[in-house]
Structures are given as C-alpha cells and as structure tokens.
Coordinates of C-alpha atoms in Angstrom, one line a residue:
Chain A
X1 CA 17.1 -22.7 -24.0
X2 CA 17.9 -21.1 -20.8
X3 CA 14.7 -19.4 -18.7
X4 CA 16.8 -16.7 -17.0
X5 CA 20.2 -15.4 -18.4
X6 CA 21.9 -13.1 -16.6
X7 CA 24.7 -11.3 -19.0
X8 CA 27.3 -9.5 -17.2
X9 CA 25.8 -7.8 -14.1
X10 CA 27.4 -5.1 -12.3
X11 CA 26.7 -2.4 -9.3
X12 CA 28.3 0.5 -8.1
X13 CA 27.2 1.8 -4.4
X14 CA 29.5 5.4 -4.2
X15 CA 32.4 3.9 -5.3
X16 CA 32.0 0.2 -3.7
X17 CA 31.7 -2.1 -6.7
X18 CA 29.2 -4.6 -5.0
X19 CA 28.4 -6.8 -7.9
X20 CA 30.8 -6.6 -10.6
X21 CA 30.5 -8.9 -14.5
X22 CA 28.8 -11.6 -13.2
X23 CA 27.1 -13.4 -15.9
X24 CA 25.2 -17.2 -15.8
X25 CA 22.1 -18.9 -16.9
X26 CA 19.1 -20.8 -15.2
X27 CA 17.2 -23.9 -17.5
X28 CA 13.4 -24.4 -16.6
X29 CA 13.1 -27.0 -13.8
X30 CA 16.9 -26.4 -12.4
X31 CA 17.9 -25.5 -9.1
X32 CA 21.2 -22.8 -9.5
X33 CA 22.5 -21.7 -6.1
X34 CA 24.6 -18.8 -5.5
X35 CA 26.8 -18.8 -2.4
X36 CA 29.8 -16.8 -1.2
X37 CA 31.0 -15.4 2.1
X38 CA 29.3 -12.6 3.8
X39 CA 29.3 -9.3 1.7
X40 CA 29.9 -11.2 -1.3
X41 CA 26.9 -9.4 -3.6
X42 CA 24.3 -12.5 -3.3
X43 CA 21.8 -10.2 -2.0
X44 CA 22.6 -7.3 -4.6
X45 CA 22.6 -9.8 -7.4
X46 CA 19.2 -11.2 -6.5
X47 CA 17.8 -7.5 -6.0
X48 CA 19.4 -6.6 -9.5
X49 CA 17.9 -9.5 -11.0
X50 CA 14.4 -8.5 -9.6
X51 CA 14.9 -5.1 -10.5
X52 CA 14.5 -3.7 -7.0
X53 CA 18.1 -2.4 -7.7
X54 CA 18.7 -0.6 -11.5
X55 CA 22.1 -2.2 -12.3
X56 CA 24.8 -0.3 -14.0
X57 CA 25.9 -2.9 -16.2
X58 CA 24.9 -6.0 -17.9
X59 CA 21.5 -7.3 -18.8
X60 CA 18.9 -9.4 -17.4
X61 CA 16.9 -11.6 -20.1
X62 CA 13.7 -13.9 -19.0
X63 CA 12.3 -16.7 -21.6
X64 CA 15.0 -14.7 -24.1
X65 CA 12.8 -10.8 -23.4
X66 CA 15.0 -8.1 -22.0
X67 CA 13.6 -7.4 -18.5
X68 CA 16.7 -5.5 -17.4
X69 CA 14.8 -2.5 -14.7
X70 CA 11.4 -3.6 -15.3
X71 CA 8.9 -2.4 -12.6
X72 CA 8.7 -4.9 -10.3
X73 CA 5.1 -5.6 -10.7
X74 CA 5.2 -6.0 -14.2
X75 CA 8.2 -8.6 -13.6
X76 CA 5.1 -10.5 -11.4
X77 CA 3.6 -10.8 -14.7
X78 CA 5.9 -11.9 -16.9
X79 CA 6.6 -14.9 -14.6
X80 CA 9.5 -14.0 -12.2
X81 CA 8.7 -14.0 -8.3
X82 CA 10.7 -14.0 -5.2
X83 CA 11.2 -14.1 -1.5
X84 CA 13.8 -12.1 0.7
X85 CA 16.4 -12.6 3.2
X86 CA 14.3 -10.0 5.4
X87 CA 10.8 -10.9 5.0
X88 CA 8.6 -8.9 3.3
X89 CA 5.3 -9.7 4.8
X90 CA 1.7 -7.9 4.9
X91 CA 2.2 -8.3 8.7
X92 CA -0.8 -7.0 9.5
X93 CA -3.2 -9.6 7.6
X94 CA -3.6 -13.2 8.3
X95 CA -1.3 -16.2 7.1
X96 CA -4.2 -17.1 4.7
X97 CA -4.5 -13.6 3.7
X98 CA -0.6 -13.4 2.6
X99 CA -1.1 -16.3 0.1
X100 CA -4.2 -15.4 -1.5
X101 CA -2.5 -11.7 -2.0
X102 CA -0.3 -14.0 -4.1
X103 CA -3.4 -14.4 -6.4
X104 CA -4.2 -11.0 -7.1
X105 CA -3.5 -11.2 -10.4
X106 CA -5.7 -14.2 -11.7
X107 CA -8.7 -13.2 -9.3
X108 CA -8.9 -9.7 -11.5
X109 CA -11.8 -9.2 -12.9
X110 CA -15.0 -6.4 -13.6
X111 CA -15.2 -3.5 -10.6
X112 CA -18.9 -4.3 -11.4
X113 CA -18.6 -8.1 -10.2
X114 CA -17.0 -7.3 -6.9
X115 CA -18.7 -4.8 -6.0
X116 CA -22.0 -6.8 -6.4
X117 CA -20.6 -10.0 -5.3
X118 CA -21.5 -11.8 -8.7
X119 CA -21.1 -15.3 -8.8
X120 CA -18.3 -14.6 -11.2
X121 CA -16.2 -12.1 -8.3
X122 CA -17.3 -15.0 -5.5
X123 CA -15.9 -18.0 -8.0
X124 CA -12.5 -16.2 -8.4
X125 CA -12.3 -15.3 -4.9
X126 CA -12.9 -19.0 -3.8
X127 CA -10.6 -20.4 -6.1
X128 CA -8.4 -18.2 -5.1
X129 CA -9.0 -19.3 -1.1
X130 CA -9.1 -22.7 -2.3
X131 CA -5.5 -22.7 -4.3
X132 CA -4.1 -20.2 -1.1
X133 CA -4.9 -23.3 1.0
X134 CA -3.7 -26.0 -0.7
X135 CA -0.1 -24.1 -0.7
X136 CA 0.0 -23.4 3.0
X137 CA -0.9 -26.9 3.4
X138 CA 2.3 -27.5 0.7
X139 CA 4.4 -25.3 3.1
X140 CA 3.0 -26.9 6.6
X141 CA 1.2 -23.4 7.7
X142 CA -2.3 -24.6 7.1
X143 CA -3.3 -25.1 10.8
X144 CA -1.7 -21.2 11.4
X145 CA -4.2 -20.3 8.3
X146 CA -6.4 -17.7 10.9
X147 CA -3.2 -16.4 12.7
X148 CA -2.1 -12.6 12.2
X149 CA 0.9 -13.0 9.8
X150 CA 3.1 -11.2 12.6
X151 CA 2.8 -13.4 15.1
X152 CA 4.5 -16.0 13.5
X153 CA 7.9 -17.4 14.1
X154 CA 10.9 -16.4 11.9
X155 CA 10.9 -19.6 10.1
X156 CA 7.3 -20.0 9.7
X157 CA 7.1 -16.4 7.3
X158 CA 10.1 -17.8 5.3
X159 CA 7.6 -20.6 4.0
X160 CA 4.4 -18.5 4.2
X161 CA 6.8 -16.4 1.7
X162 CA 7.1 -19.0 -0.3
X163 CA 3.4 -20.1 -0.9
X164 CA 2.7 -16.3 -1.4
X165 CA 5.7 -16.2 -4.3
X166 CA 4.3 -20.1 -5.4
X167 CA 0.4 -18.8 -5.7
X168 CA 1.7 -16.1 -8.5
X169 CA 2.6 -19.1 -11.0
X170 CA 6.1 -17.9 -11.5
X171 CA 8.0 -19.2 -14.6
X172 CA 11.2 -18.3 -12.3
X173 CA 11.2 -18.1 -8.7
X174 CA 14.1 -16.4 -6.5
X175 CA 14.6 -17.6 -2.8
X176 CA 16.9 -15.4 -0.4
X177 CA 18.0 -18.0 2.1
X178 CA 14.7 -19.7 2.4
X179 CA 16.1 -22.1 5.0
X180 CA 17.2 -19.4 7.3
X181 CA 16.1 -19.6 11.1
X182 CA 14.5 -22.9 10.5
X183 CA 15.2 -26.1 12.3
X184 CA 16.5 -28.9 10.9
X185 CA 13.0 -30.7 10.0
X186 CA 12.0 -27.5 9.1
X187 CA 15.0 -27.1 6.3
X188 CA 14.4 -30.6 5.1
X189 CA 11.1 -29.6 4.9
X190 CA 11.9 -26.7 2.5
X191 CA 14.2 -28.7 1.0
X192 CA 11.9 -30.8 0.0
X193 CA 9.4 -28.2 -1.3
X194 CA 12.1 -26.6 -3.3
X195 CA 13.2 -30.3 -5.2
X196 CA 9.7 -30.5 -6.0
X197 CA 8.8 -26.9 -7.1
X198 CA 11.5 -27.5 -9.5
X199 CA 9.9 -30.7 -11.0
X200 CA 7.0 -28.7 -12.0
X201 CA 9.4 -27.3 -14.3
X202 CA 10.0 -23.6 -12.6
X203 CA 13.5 -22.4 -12.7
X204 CA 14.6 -22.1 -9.0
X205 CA 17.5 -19.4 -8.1
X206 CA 18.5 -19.8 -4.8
X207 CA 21.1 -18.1 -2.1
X208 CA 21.8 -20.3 1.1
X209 CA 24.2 -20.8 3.9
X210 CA 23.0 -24.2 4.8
X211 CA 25.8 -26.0 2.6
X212 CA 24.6 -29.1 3.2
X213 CA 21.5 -28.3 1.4
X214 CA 22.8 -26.5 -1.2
X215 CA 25.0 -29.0 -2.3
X216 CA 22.1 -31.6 -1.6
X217 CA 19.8 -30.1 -4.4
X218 CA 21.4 -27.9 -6.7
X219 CA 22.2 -28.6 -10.3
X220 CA 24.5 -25.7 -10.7
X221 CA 26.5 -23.5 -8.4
X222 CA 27.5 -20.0 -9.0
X223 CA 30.2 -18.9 -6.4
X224 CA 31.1 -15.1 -5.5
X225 CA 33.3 -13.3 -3.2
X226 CA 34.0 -9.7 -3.8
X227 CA 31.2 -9.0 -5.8
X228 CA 33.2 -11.5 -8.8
X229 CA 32.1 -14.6 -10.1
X230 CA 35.0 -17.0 -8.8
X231 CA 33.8 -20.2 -9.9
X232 CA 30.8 -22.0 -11.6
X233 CA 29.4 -25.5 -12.1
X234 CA 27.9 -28.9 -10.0
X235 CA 28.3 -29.3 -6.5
X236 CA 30.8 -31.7 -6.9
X237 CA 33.1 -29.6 -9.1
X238 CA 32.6 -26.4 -7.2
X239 CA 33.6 -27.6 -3.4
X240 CA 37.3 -29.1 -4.8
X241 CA 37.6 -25.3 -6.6
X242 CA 40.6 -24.1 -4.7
X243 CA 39.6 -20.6 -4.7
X244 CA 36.2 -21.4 -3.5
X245 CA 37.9 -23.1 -0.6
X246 CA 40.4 -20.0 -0.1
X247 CA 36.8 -17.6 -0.1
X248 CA 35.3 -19.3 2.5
X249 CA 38.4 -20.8 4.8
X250 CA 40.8 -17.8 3.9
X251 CA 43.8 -18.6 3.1
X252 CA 47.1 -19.1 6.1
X253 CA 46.1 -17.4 9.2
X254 CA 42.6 -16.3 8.2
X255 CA 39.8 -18.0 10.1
X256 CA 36.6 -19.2 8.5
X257 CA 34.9 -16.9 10.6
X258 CA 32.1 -15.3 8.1
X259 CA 31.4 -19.1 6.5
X260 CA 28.9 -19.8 8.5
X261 CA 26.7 -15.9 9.1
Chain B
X1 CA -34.9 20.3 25.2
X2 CA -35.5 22.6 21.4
X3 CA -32.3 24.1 22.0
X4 CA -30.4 20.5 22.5
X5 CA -32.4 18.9 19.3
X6 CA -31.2 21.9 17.6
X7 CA -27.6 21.6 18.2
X8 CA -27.4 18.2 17.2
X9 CA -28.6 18.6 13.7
X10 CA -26.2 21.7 13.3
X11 CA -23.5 19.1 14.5
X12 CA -25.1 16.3 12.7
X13 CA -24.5 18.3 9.4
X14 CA -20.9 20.0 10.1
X15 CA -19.5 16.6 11.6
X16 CA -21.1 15.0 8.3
X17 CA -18.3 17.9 6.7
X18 CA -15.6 16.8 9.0
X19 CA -16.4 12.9 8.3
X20 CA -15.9 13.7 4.5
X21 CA -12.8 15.7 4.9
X22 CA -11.5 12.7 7.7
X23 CA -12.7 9.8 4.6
X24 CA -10.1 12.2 2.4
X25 CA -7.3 11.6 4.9
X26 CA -7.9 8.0 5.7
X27 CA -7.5 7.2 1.9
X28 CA -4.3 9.0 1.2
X29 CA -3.0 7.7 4.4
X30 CA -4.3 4.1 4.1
X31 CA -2.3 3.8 1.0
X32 CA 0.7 5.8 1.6
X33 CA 0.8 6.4 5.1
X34 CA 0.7 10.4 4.0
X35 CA -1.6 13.0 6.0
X36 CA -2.3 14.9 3.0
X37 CA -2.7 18.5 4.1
X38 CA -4.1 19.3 0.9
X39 CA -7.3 17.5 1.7
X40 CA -8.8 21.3 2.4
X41 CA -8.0 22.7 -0.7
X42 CA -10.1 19.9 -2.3
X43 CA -13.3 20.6 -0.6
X44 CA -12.7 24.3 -1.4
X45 CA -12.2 23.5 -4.9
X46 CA -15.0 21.6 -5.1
X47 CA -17.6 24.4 -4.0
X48 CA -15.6 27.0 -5.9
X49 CA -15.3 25.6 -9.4
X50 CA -19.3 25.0 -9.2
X51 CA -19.7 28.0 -8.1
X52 CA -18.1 29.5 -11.0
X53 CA -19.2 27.4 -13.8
X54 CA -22.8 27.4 -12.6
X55 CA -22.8 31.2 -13.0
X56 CA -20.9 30.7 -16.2
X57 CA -24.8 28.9 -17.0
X58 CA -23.8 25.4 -16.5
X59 CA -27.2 23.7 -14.6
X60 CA -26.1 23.5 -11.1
X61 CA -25.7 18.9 -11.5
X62 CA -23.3 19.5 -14.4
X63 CA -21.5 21.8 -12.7
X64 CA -20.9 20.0 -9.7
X65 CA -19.8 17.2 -11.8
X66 CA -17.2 19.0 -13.3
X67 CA -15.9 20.4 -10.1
X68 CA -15.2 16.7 -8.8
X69 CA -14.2 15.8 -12.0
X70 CA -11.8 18.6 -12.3
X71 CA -10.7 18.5 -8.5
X72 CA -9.7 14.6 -8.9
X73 CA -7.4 15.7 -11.7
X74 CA -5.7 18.1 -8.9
X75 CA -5.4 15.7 -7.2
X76 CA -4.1 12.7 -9.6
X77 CA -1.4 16.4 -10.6
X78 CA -0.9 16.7 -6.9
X79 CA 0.6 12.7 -6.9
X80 CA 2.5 12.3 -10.1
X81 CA 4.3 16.3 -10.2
X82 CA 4.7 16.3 -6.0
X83 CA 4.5 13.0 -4.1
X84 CA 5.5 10.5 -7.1
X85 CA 8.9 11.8 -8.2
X86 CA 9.8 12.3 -4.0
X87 CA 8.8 9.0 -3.0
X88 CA 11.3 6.9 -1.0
X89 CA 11.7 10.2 0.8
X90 CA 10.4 10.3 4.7
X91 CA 6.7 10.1 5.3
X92 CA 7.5 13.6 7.2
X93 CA 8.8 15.1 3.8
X94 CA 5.5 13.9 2.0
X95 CA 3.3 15.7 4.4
X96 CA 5.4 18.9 4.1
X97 CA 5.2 18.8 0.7
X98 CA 1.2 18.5 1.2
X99 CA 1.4 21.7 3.1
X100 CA 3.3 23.0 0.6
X101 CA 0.9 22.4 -2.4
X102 CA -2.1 23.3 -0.1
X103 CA -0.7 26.5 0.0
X104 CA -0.1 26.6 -3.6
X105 CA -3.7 25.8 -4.8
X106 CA -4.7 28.5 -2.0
X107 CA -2.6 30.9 -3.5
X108 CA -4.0 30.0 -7.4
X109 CA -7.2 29.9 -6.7
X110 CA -7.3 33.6 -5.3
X111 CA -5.8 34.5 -8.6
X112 CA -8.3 32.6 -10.4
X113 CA -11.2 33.1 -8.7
X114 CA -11.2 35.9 -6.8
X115 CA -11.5 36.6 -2.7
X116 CA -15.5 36.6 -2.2
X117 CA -17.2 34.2 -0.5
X118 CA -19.6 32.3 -2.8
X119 CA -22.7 30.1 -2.3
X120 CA -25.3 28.4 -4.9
X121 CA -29.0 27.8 -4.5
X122 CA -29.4 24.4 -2.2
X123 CA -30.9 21.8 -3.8
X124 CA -34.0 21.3 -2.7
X125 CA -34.9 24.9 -1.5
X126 CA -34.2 26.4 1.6
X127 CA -37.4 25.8 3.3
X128 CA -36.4 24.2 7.3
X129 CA -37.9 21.3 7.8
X130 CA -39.5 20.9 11.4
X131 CA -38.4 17.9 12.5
X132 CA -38.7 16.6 16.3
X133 CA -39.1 19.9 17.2
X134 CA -36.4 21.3 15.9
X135 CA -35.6 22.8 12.1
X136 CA -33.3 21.2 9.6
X137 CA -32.2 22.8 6.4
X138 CA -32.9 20.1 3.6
X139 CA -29.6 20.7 2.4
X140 CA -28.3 19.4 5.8
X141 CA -29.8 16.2 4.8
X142 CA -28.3 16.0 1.8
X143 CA -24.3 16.5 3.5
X144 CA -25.5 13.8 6.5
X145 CA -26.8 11.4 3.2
X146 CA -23.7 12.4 1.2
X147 CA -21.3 11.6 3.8
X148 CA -22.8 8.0 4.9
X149 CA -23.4 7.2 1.1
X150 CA -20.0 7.7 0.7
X151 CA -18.7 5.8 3.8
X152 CA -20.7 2.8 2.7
X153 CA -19.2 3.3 -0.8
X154 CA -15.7 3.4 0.2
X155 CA -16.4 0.1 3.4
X156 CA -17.3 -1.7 -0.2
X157 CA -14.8 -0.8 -2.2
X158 CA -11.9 -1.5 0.3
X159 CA -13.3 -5.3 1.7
X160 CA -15.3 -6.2 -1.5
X161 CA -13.3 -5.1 -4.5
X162 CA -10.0 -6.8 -5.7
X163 CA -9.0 -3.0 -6.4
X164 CA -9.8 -1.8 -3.1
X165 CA -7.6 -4.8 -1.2
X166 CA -4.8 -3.6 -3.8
X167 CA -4.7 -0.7 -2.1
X168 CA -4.8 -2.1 1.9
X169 CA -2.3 -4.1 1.1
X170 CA 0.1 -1.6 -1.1
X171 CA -0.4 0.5 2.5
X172 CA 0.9 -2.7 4.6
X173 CA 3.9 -3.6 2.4
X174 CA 4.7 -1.8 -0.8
X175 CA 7.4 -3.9 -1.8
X176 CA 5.7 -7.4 -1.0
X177 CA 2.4 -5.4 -2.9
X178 CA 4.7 -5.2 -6.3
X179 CA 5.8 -8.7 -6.0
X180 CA 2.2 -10.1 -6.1
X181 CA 1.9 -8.1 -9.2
X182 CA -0.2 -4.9 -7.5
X183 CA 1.1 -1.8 -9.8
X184 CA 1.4 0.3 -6.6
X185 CA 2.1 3.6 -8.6
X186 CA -1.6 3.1 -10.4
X187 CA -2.7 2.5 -6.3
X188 CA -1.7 5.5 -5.5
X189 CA -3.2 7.5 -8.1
X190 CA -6.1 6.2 -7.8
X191 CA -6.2 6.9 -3.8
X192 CA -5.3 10.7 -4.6
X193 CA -8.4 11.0 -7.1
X194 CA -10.7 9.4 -5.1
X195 CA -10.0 11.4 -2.0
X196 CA -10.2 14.6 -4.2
X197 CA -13.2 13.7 -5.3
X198 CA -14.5 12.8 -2.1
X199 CA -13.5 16.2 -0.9
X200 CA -14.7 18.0 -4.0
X201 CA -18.3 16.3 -2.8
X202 CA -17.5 17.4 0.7
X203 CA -17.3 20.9 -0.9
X204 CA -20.3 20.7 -3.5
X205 CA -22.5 19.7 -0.6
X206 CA -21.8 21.9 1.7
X207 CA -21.1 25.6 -0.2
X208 CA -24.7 26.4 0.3
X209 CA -24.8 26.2 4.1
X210 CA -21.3 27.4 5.0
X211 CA -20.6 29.6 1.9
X212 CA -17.2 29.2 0.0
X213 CA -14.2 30.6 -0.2
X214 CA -10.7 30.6 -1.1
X215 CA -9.5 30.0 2.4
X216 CA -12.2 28.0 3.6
X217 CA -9.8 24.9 3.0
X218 CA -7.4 25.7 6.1
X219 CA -9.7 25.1 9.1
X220 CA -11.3 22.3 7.2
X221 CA -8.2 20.2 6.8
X222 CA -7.3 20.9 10.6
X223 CA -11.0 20.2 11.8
X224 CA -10.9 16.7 9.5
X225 CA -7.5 15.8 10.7
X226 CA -8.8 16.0 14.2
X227 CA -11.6 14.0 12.9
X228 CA -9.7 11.4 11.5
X229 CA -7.4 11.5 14.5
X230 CA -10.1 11.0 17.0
X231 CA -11.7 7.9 15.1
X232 CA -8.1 6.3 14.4
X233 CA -6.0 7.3 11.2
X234 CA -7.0 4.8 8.8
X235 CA -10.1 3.7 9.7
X236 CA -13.3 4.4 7.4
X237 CA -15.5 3.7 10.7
X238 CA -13.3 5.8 12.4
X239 CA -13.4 8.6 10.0
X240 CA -17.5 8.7 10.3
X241 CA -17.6 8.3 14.2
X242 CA -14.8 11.1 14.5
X243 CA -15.8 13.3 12.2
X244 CA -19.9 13.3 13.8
X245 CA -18.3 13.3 17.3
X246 CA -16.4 16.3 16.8
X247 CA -19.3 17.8 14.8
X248 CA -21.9 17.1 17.9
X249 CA -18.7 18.3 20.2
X250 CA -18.4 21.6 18.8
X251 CA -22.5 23.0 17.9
X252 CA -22.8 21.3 21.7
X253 CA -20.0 23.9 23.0
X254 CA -21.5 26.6 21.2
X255 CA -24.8 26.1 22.4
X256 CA -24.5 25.6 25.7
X257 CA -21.3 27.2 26.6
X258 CA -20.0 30.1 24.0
X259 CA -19.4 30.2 20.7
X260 CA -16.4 31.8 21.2
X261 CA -14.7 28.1 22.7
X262 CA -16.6 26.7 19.7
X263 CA -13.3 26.9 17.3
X264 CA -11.4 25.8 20.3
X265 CA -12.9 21.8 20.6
X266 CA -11.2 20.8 17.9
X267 CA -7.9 21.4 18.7
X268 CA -8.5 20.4 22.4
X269 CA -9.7 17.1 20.8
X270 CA -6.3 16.6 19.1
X271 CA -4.3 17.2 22.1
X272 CA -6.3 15.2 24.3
X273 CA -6.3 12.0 21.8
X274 CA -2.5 12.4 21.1
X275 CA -1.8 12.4 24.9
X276 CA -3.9 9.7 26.3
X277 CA -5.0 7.9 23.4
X278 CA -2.4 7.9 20.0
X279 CA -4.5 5.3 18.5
X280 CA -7.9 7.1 18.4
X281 CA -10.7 4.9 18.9
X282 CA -11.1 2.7 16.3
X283 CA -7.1 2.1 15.0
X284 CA -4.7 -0.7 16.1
X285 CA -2.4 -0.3 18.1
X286 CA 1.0 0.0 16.2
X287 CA 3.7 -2.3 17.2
X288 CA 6.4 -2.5 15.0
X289 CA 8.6 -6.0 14.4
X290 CA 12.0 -5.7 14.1

C-alpha cells in the first residue's frame, strides 16, 4: 500500500491556478521526484502536501489517514517531515543545536525532570546529543558541530536540513532541491544519503534540477508544467515523453532557457 | 554617605519593579518578537484584583494567588481573541494591537474597580529595617527577592527545560519550530500566561509600597520597556541588569539632583540606547541573512 497518496491537488493564488488535479502515490522506501520548468507548482505542491499551504482541492492521505490541512506540527508527529528550497534554519543556534531541535519530540518528558536535571531529563538529553551527532556525521557537518548555524555555507544548511528533518524519524520525508548550491562531491554526497535514507524504508519525495541525479535515483517521476501533471512513471519512460521534452526545450523557436534555474 | 545608601535601596526596590515588568517583555518578545504594551496593565491587575478580593475577606496569600491566576487568564484572552487570529500580520500591527488592549483593560478596570488608589497591609509589617545605615521597608525585600527568584526561575526554565527551548527556538524560526514538531500556538500561550503572571507578581509585590491604581500600568510599561531596552530586548540577564540600573538611575537623580528630572531618566535612557547603542547591553547584534 502506498505511504503517501496525494488525490487530485489543486491551488488557486487570485485567479492563478498554481497547482491544478495533480494526483500520485509514494511506496515506503521509494524515491518519487517531481520536476518541471520553473513556475511549474513543485514548490506549491510540496507546501500543499505539508500543509504550509491549505489546498483548494483534492486530498492528502498518509499511511491511508486523511492529513489534508493538518497543523504542521502535528504532521511532525504523524511521520511526515521536510526541508525547503529556502532554508528554514534556527540561524541563530549551533549546527549541533539544529539537529538535536530535530528531537524535540522523543526527548519530552516531566517539567519536573528538567527542571531538576534528573537522570531521566540528562539520559534523554544525551541520547538525544548522541543520535544529533551521529546524523551530522551522516551528512559530513560533524567537524562544523560547534559553528553558529549562520555561518555556514549554502550547501552546508541544505544537509544540516536534512539531519534536522532525519532526527524526527519521519515515515515520509520531503526534500526541496536538496542538492542545490552544492558541488559536485557535495551532490553525490547527498545523493548518496538520499539512496540510503530510502533503504531504511522512508518514503522519499523529492524536487531537483540536477537531472542527472534525479534520473540517477528515482523510482518514479512525476512531471509538471503549468501547475498539470504532464507525465508520470521511471526515469527511462519519462525523458522519451514528448511533452516532457517540449516543457523543458519548448517547442520551435523557444530556448531551453528556464531548464536549468 | 546616609543619603547615598538610602537611594540605592529606593532604586534597589523600584528597579526590582522595572526588572519584573522588563522579564514580562522579554518573554512575549523572545517568543513572538512582540513588545507587548499590555505588560502594565498586568502588574496593575495584579495589585488591583488582590486588592479587591482581600477586602472581599479572602486572606491576603489567597488572594494574591487569584490575582495571578486570574491575570494569566488575561493574558492567555489577550493571545487567542487579539494576537492569535492576526498573526502573519506585521510585528508593528501586533504591538499596536497591544496598545490597543492595554487601553482596553485600562478602560475595564475603571469600570470595574473604581478610580481610587488602593494598597494592602505589607507582608511582614511596615517596621524599616536599619540596615548599613540606612532603612529598608521589609516589603522592599520581598520585590528585590521576588524579582531575582523569578529571573532565576525563568534562566531555568528557558536553558534547562525541553518546554522552555520550545519556546527560543519557536522565537528563531517559527516555521522550522513546527516542523520539529513544537506546537508553536501552545508556545505562545504559554509565553502570554507566564508574563502575565509574572507581571501580576510584579503588581502583588509592590501595591503596598507604591499604592495601586487603575492607571498605574502606563508609566510602568514605558519604565520596563526602557528596562528591557537598556539590558538588550530578549535577554533575561538583560532584563535584571536594565531594570536595577534604571531603578539605581532614577532614586540617584532624585536624590542628588531633583525629583522633578526623576520621571525624566527613563526616557533619556531610551533615547540614548536607541542612538548609540540599538542592541542594549546584553543582546546580539542583529544581522539578518538574506
């Protein structure tokens, strides 16, 4: 059965149908990609999806429960994390910091504990430091461990993203071009990281420009342009698709321009 | 030297009042990035509701309890009816809408209380104590205690407790706050009760020094915003230092030069930090990333 089934989702922004009846399914332990030219609706989907946006249309279903508009921290709970094209980072703590935030929710425990340091409180918080470590190491960040989050390079927060989204234990895990601003042994890196994730058996929904990788390590491929689902299906399938080739390479005198953003 | 010892405990004891007010501000703000002009109001409401249900025959313990009690649910009413169903508006809309319901409770509480100013017996008598040669009121004791047992309350709560980093980090990134799982709504409640409480304890504390009224709330919110201001915005340690400072500033210009610039220190303080020093002395330096 699928892990994630998104049924016909659709967005309006004042008349601009962003994301219109788009509708596909991820399995536990797959890697789906969704690409498409600039403006396409990847973004919107993935903030639909994550209920940062409250679609118009269509449903969103995790491990068969309806979690169309669920607050986003409740979605943390029920198994569905994420990282974004933009970064959101607590900028202002340290790169160790970030990822053990990503355990806030197994280190709760009594008021009473923490505020008298019990051994219980000083367990989960060193479990907590322990598992945060062990997933910078994962993402190659454990030597910036000490470092203020926002001093940083660009590619260095996409992973330190990632370990924070990894440490919640998500059942499905959105990336937002995770490979963005890296080098290349930086995107193999990720690369990497992401095949393996998906071995653990999380569902792994991802946008990307780097075509190379995504047709590298995706199962599945979901392609839109206009806000439409235009095609669907594996790598190989999706790259002879005529009309994915006329989205990205336009068709006659059009240049490719916007393939590559 | 009498006169100097003197005026440090009056400042002592009114700074401990500004340091409360300034803890107010620093919580509000640290999770919402909201000056919450309403902080007054709380430390008003706090002296008048015990006022008025000690003479109702409440003992005076019980009655303070319900005054922070009840002042916390003002202020958990003040975030779900005013700031809650506004947010994702400016931060400048927020603080206007503070204003706004600081106004509001003014304006109530004249109608339900009445336009007198009020005081309770002190706690433990109103015999000075000689102290280094000077006199301090007991109850002046029990605002400098109050105020440090609460800073080292709140320094606890915010590096110790799971709940208290919940709400540090809900002030540094909202969004990336939800998608760790913090419920940033329930963050924010919680910030708005404890700061009325904290305020209503201001208030509780200090009625029977200072005397309450229904207005008292204005000049306190302006003196603990200067507080708060002068420490850093945000700071806990910041909040203490700048509220005593100011206190110790002001009994010190009263003393030795006139009264009458007493009222004015504060607001010099305010303009002088903005100007030269934004940051106040204990908060970062803000540098946005783009």
């Amino acid at each position: 059965m699928s892990l994630l089934q998104v049924q016909g989702l659709g967005i309006s922004f004042g008349g601009i149908r962003a994301v219109h009846d788009v509708s596909f399914n991820v399995k536990a332990g797959e890697i789906v990609s969704v690409i498409g030219p600039n403006g396409a609706g990847k973004t919107t989907l993935f903030n639909m999806i994550s209920s940062i946006y409250r679609p118009d249309s269509g449903t969103v279903h995790l491990e068969g429960k309806d979690i169309t508009a669920t607050e986003p921290h409740r979605l943390a709970r029920l198994g569905m994390s994420r990282t974004f094209q933009n970064l959101q980072i607590f900028q202002e703590m340290t790169v160790l910091e970030n990822a053990i935030a990503g355990y806030h929710m197994q280190e709760s425990g009594p008021l009473w504990q923490d505020l008298f340091a019990l051994p219980g409180s000083r367990r989960r918080a060193a479990k907590a430091r322990e598992g945060a470590y062990e997933l910078l190491a994962r993402v190659g960040l454990k030597n910036a461990a000490e470092q203020e989050a926002g001093n940083l390079s660009y590619g260095a927060l996409k992973r330190l993203e990632i370990a924070r989204a990894l440490a919640t234990e998500p059942k499905v895990l959105l990336l937002d071009e995770p490979a963005a601003g890296c080098n290349a042994v930086e995107t193999e890196e990720i690369d990497e990281l992401i095949a393996e994730t998906a071995k653990t058996g999380i569902a792994i929904l991802l946008v990307e420009h780097d075509m190379k990788m995504v047709m590298r390590i995706s199962n599945h491929i979901v392609v839109l342009d206009h806000g439409e689902k235009i095609a669907e299906g594996d790598p190989a399938t999706v790259s002879q698709n005529p009309d994915v080739i006329a989205a990205y390479l336009g068709t006659g005198e059009e240049e490719a321009s916007h393939a590559d953003g | 030297m009498d006169g100097l010892m003197q005026f440090i405990f009056s400042g002592l004891t009114v700074g401990a009042v500004y340091a409360l007010v300034a803890l107010g501000f620093t919580i509000i703000y640290n999770a919402s990035d909201v000056v919450n002009f309403s902080q007054g109001e709380f430390v008003m409401l706090g002296g008048m509701i015990t006022v008025f249900t000690f003479e109702a025959g409440l003992p005076l313990p019980l009655a303070a309890v319900v005054a922070i009690a009840v002042t916390a649910g003002v202020g958990v009413a003040l975030n779900k009816l005013a700031i809650e169903p506004a947010r994702g508006a400016p931060v400048v809309s927020l603080i206007i809408i503070t204003i706004g319901a600081s106004i509001l409770i003014r304006g109530a509480s004249q109608l339900i209380f009445d336009k007198q100013l009020h005081r309770f017996p002190a706690f433990s008598g109103d015999e000075p104590l000689q102290v280094l040669g000077a006199t301090i009121l007991p109850q002046s004791l029990w605002v400098i205690g109050g105020a440090l047992l609460v800073f080292v309350a709140l320094w606890l709560f915010f590096t110790k407790t799971l709940t208290g980093k919940a709400v540090l980090a809900t002030a540094n990134n909202r969004l990336a706050a939800q998608l760790v799982g913090i419920n940033t709504n329930y963050v924010m409640t919680l910030s708005f009760a404890l700061s009325a409480a904290i305020g209503a304890l201001a208030g509780v504390l200090v009625t029977p020094i200072t005397l309450v009224g229904y207005d008292v709330g204005v000049g306190l919110a302006l003196k603990g915003f200067a507080a708060a201001m002068l420490g850093g915005m945000g700071n806990p340690k910041g909040a203490l230092v700048g509220g005593l400072l100011l206190g110790l500033c002001e009994a010190l210009t009263a003393g030795f030069l006139s009264s009458q610039y007493k009222e004015a220190v504060a607001f010099v303080i305010i303009l002088a930090v903005l100007f030269v020093m934004p940051q106040g002395l204990f908060g970062r330096k803000s540098t946005e990333r783009v």
